[in-house]
Coordinates of C-alpha atoms in Angstrom, one line a residue:
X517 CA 27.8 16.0 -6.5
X518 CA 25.3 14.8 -9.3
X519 CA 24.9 17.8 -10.8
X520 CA 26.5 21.3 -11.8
X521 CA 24.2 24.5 -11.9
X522 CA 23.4 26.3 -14.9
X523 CA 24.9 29.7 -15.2
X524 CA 22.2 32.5 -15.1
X525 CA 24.2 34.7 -17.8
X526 CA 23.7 31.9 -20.8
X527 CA 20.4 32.8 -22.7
X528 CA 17.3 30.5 -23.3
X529 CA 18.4 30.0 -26.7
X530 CA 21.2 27.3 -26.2
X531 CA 17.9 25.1 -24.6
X532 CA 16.2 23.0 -27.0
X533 CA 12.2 23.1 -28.3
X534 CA 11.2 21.2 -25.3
X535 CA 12.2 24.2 -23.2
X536 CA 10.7 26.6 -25.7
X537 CA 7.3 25.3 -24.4
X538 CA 5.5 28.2 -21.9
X539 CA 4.7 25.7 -19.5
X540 CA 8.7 25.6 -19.1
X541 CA 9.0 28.9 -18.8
X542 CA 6.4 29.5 -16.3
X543 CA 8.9 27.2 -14.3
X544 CA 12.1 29.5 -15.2
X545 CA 9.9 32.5 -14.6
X546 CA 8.8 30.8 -10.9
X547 CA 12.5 30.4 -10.1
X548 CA 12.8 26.5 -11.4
X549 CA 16.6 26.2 -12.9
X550 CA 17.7 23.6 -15.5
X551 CA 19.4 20.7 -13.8
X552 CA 22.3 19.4 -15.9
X553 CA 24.0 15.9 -14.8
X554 CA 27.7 16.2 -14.0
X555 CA 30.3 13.7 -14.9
X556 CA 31.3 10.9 -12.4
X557 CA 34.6 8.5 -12.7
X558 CA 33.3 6.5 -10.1
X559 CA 30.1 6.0 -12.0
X560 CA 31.3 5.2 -15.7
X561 CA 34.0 2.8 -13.8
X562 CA 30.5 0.8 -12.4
X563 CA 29.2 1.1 -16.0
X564 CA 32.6 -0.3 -17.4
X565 CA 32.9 -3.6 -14.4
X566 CA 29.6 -4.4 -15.5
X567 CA 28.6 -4.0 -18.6
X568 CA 31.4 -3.0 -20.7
X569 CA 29.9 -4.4 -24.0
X570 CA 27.1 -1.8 -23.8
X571 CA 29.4 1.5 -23.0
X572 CA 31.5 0.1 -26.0
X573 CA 28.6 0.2 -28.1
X574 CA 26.8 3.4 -26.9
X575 CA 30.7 4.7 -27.2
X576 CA 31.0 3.7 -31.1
X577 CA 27.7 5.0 -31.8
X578 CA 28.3 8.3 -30.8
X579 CA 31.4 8.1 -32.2
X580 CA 29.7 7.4 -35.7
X581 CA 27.5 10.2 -35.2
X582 CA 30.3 12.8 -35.1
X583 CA 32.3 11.2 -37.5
X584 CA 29.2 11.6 -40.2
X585 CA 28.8 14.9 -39.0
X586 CA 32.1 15.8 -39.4
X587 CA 32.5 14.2 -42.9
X588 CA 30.5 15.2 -45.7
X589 CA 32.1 16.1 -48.7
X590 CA 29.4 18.3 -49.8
X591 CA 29.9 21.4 -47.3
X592 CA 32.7 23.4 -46.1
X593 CA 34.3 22.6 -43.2
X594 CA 32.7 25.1 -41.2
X595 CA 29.2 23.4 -42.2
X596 CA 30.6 20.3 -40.6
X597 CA 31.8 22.0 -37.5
X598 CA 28.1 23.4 -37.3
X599 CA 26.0 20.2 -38.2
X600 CA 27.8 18.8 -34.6
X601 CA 25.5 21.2 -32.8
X602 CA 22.5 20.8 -35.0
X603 CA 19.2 18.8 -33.5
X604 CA 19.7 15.5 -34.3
X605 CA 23.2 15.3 -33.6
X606 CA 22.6 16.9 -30.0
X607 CA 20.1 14.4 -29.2
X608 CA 22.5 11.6 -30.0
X609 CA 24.7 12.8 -27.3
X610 CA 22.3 13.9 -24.7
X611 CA 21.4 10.3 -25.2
X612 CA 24.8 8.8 -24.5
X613 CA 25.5 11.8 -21.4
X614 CA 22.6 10.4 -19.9
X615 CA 23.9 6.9 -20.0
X616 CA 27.3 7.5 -18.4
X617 CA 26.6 9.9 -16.1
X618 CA 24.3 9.3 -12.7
X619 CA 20.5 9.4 -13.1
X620 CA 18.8 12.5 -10.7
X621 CA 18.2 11.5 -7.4
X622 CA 14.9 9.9 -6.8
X623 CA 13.2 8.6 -3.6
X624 CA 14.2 5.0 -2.2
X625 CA 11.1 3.4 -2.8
X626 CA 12.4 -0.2 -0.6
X627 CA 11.4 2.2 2.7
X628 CA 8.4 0.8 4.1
X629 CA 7.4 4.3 6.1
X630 CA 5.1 6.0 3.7
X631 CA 2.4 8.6 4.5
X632 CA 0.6 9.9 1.6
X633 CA -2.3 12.7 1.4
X634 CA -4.1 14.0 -1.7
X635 CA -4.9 17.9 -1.1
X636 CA -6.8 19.7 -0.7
X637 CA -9.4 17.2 1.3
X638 CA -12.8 17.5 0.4
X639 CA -16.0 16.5 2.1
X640 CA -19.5 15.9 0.1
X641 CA -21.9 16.5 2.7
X642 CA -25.4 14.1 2.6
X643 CA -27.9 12.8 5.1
X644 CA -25.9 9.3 4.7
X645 CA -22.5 10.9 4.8
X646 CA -20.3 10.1 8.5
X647 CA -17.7 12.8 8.5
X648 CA -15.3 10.3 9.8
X649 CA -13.7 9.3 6.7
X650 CA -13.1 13.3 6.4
X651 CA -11.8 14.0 9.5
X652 CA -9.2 10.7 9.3
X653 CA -8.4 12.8 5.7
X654 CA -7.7 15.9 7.2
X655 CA -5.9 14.5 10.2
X656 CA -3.7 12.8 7.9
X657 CA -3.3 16.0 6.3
X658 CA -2.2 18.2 9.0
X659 CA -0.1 15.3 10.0
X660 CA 2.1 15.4 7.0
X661 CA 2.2 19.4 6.5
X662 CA 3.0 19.2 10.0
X663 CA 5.9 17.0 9.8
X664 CA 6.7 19.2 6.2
X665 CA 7.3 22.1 8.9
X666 CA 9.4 20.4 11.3
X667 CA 11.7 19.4 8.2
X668 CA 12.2 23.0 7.1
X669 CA 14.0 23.5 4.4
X670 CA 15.0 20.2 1.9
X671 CA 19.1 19.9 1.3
X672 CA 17.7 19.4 -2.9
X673 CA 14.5 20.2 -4.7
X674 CA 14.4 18.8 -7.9
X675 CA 11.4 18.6 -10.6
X676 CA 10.8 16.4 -13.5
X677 CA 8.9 17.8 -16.5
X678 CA 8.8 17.1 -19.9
X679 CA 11.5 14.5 -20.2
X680 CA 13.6 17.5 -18.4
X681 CA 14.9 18.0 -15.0
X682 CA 14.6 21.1 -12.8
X683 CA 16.1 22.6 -9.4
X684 CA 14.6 24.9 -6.9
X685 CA 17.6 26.8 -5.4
X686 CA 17.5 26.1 -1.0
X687 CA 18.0 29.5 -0.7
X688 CA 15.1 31.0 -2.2
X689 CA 12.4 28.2 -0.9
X690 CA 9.8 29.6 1.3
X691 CA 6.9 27.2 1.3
X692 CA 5.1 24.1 -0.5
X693 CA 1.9 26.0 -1.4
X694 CA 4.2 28.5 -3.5
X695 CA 5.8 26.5 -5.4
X696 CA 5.2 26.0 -8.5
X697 CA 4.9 22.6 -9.7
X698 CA 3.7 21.6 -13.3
X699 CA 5.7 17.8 -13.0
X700 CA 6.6 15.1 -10.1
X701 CA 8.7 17.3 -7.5
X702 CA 11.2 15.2 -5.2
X703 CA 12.6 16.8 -1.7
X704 CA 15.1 14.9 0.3
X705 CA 16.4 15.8 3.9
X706 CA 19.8 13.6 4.7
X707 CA 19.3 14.5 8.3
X708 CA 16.1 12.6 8.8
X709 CA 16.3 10.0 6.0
X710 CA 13.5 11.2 4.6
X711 CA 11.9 12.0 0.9
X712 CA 8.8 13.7 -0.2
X713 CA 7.3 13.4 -4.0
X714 CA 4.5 15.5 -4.8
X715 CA 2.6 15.0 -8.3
X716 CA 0.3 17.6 -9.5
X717 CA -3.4 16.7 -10.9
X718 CA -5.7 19.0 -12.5
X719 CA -7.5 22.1 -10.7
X720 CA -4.6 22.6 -8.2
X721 CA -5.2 19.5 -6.8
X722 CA -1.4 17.7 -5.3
X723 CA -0.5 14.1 -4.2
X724 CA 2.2 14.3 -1.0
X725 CA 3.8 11.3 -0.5
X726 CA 6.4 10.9 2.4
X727 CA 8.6 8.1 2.3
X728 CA 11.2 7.9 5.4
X729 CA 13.1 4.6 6.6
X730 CA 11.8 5.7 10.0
X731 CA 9.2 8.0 9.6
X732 CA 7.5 7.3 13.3
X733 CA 9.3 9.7 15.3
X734 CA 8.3 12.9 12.9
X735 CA 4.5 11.7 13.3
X736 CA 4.7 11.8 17.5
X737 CA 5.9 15.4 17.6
X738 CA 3.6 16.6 14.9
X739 CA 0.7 14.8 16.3
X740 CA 1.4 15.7 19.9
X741 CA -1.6 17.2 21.8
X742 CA -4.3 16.1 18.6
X743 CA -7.5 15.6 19.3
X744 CA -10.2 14.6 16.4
X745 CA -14.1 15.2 17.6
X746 CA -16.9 14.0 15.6
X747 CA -20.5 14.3 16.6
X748 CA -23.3 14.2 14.1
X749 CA -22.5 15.9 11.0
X750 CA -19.8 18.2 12.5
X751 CA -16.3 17.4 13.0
X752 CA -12.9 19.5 15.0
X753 CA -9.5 18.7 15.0
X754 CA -7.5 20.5 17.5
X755 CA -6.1 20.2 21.0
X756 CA -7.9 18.7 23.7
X757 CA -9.5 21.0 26.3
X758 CA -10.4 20.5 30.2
X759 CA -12.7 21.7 32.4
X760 CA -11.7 20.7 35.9
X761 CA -8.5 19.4 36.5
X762 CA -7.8 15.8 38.0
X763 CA -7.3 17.4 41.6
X764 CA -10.2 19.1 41.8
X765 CA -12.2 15.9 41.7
X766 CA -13.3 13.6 45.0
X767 CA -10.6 11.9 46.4
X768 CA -11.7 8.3 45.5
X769 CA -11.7 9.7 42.0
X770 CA -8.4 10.6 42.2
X771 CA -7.1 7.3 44.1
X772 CA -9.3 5.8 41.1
X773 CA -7.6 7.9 38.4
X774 CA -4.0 7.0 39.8
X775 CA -4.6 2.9 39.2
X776 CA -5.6 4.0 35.7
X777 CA -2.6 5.7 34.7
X778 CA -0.2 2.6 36.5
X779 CA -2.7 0.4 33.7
X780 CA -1.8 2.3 31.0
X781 CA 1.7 2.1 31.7
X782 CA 1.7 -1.3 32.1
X783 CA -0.9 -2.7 29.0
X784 CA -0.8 -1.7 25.4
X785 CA -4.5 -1.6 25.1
X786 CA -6.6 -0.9 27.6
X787 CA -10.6 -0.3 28.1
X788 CA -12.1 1.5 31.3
X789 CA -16.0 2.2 31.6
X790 CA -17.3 4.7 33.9
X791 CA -20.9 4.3 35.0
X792 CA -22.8 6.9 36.8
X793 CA -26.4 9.3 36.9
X794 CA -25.8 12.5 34.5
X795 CA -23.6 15.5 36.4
X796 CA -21.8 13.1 38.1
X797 CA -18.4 14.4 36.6
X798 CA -17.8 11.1 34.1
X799 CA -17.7 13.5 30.6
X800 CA -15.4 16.1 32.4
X801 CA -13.1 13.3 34.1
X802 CA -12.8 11.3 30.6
X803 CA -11.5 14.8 29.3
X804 CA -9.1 15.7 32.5
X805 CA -7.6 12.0 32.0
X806 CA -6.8 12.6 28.4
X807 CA -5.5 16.3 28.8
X808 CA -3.0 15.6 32.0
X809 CA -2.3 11.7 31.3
X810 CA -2.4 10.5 27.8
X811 CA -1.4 13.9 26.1
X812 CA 2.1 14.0 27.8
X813 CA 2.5 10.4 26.6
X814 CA 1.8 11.2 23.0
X815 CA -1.2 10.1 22.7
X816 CA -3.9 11.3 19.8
X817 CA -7.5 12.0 21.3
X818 CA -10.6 10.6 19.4
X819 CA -14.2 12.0 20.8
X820 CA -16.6 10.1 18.3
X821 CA -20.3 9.4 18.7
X822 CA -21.8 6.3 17.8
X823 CA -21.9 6.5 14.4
X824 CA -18.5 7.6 14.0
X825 CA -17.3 4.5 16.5
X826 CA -18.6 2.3 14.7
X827 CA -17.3 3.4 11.3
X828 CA -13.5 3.9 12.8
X829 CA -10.9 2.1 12.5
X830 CA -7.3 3.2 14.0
X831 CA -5.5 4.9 11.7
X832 CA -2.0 2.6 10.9
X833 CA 0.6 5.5 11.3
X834 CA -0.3 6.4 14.8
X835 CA 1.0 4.7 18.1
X836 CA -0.9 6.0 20.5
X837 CA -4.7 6.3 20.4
X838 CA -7.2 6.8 22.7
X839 CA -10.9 6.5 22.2
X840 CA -13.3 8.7 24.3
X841 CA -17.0 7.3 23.6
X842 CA -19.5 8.8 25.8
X843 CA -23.2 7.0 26.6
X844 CA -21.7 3.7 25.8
X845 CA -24.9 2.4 26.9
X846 CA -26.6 3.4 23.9
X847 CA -23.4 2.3 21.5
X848 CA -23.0 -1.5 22.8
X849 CA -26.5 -2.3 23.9
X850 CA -27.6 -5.9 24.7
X851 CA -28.0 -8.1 21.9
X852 CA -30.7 -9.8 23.6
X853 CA -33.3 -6.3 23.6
X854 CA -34.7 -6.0 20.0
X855 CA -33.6 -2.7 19.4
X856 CA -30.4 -3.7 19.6
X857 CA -30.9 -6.3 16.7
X858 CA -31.2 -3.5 14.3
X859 CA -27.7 -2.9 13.8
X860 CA -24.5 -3.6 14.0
X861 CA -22.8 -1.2 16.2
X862 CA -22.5 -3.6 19.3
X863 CA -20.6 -6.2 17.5
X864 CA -18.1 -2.8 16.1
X865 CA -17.3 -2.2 19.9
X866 CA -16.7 -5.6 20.9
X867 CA -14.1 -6.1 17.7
X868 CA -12.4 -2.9 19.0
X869 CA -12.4 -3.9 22.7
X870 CA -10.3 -7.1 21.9
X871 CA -8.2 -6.0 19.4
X872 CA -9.5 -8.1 16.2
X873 CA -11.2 -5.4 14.2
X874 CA -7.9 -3.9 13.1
X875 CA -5.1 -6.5 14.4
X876 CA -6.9 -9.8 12.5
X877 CA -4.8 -8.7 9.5
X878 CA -1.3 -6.8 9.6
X879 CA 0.0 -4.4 7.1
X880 CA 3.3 -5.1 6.9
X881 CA 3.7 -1.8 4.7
X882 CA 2.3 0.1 7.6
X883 CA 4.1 2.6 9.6
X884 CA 3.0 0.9 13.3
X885 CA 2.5 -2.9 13.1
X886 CA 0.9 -2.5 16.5
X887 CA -1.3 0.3 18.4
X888 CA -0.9 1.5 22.7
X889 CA -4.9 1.7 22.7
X890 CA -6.9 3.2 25.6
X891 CA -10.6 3.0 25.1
X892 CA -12.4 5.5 28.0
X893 CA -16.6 4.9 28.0
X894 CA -19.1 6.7 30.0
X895 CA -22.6 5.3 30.5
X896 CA -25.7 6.2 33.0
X897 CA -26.3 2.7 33.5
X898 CA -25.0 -0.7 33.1
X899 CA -27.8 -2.4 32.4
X900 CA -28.5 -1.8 28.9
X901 CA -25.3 -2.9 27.9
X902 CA -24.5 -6.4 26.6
X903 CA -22.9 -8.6 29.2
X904 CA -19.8 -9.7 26.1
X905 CA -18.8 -5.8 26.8
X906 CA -18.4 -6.3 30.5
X907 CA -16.6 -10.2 30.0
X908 CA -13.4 -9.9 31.0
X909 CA -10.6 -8.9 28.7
X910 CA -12.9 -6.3 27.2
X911 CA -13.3 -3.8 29.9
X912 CA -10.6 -4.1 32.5
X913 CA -11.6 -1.4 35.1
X914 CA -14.9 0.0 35.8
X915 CA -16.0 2.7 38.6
X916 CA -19.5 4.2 39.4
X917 CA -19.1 8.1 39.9
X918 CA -21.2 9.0 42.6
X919 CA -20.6 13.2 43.6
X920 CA -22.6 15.3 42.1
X921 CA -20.7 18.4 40.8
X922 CA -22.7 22.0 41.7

């Protein structure tokens, strides 16, 4: 035990000026209780093996303090008694309680899982604007109030504020968006390992940081059966939806769609294109693979057009990703046609195909050092796209739908 709770029967008086301050008593009033530090042998012996010079010192000085308190000829000894619990004399000896007893707890900041969000994410909307920097925001959002709800309640909620320290009794905690926070909150859960400080900004605006030793885990069952769509201007994050189920498709499809899924057992990162006229079924089949094959095996779902492609790059806390780009064709066209010299979106798809667009450099901070990546592309026709696509070691299965679907 660090600390001792505060008795609701003492009155605000016995707290000093700092606590006189509305701000702190808009955290009383929100059910915020002074924390007080409680006294630890085990500590003070660690203060005394190590630096027994200083506790000496700190030990005289308080020591003083009283002593002049107690001993001035000019007042009664009742003054005396007083002038120990006057301001200046207090603040000596918070001073020296703070030094011998434990510091509040405070996240471990040596674990190398952190996921951090500032809320609420905003999105300025403009002709030049790609709302995929938005939707990897809000993702990153949901993620972490998602993994927030899976934690449930911390075992301590503790809040620093003007040079004072705060609890939230467990008891009475019902969510993050009520709570009222006017300093730097810290959450811990001993089950998981895990801590969560949230700073406050101005205009209700909050930072959530969570920092885990293994944070990975809590991301796959809050991000299980995600998808993120981007097309245009307009963006969706939700869960990824099917049409026609796997067995309802031509049998060669299906003998197809069974050497996929052994592939993406067997490879970390893995590219197959589908070529084919329009209405043969390569859209529907691209969505049947990632709602009965890659969803079961935590995968998140990304549907981005070609602006949004080419302004991605995988998101470091996630292990499993899969990329749906539909009309490759018009994405990764060949270098060689002068309409394809007009920007730089062939070269984007290439880098992602092999791997050296995001695993070049390596975060060592990062969550995931290294991404499973599937990579499904539809085009009409593989002519217009650049031979470097089709080179081996970019795409590694192809397959020309021919049914039509009614």
């Amino acid at each position: 035990m660090y600390y001792v709770e505060l008795q609701q029967t003492m009155g605000t008086g016995y707290f000093d000026s700092k606590q006189n301050n509305p701000q702190n008593k808009g955290l009383l009033g929100a059910g915020w209780r002074p924390l007080y530090r409680e006294f630890d042998w085990e500590y003070l012996w660690h203060l005394l093996s190590n630096d027994p010079w200083e506790v000496s010192k700190k030990t005289l000085d308080i020591a003083s303090d009283i002593a002049d308190a107690l001993g001035r000829n000019q007042f009664p000894w009742w003054a005396n008694i007083l002038n120990i619990f006057s301001e200046s004399t207090r603040y000596e000896f918070d001073e020296f309680w703070d030094y011998i007893t434990p510091q509040p707890p405070t996240p471990d900041y040596r674990y190398q899982d952190l996921l951090s969000i500032e809320t609420p994410v905003t999105r300025t909307i403009t002709r030049e604007s790609i709302p995929i920097e938005y939707a990897l925001n809000r993702l990153q959002e949901i993620t972490i109030f998602k993994i927030l709800d899976l934690l449930g309640k911390p075992d301590i909620i503790t809040q620093s504020f003007m040079e004072r320290n705060f609890y939230y009794p467990r008891e009475r905690f019902i969510s993050w968006e009520r709570l009222e926070t006017l300093g730097t909150v810290y959450s811990y859960w001993s089950k998981y390992c895990c801590w969560l400080q949230v700073e406050t900004y101005d205009k209700g605006r909050r930072y959530y940081s969570l920092i885990s030793q293994n944070i990975a885990p809590l991301v796959r069952k809050s991000t299980y059966n995600m998808a993120v769509m981007v097309s245009g201007y307009q963006c969706r994050i939700g869960q990824v939806q099917s049409q026609f189920p796997i067995n309802t498709f031509p049998q060669d499809i299906q003998n197809f769609t069974d050497t996929v899924q052994q592939e993406i057992f067997a490879h970390n990162q893995l590219a197959i294109l589908i070529s084919g006229e329009p209405g043969t079924g390569k859209t529907a089949w691209t969505q049947a693979v990632a709602k009965e094959i890659l969803v079961p095996l935590g995968y998140v779902i990304f549907i981005l057009d070609h602006d949004a492609v080419e302004n991605f790059v995988p998101p470091t806390y996630l292990e499993q990703i899969c990329l749906i780009i539909n009309e490759a064709d018009n994405l990764a066209q060949d270098r060689s046609l002068e309409v394809a010299q007009t920007n730089s979106k062939t070269e984007h798809i290439l880098s992602l195909l092999d791997g050296t667009l995001y695993q070049s450099v390596v975060d060592e901070s990062g969550i995931n050092h290294q991404h499973k990546l599937v990579v499904l592309m539809t085009c009409n026709t593989k002519e217009r796209l650049d031979p470097a696509v089709l080179r081996k070691g970019r795409v590694d299965l192809m397959y020309e739908f021919t049914y039509r679907f009614v």
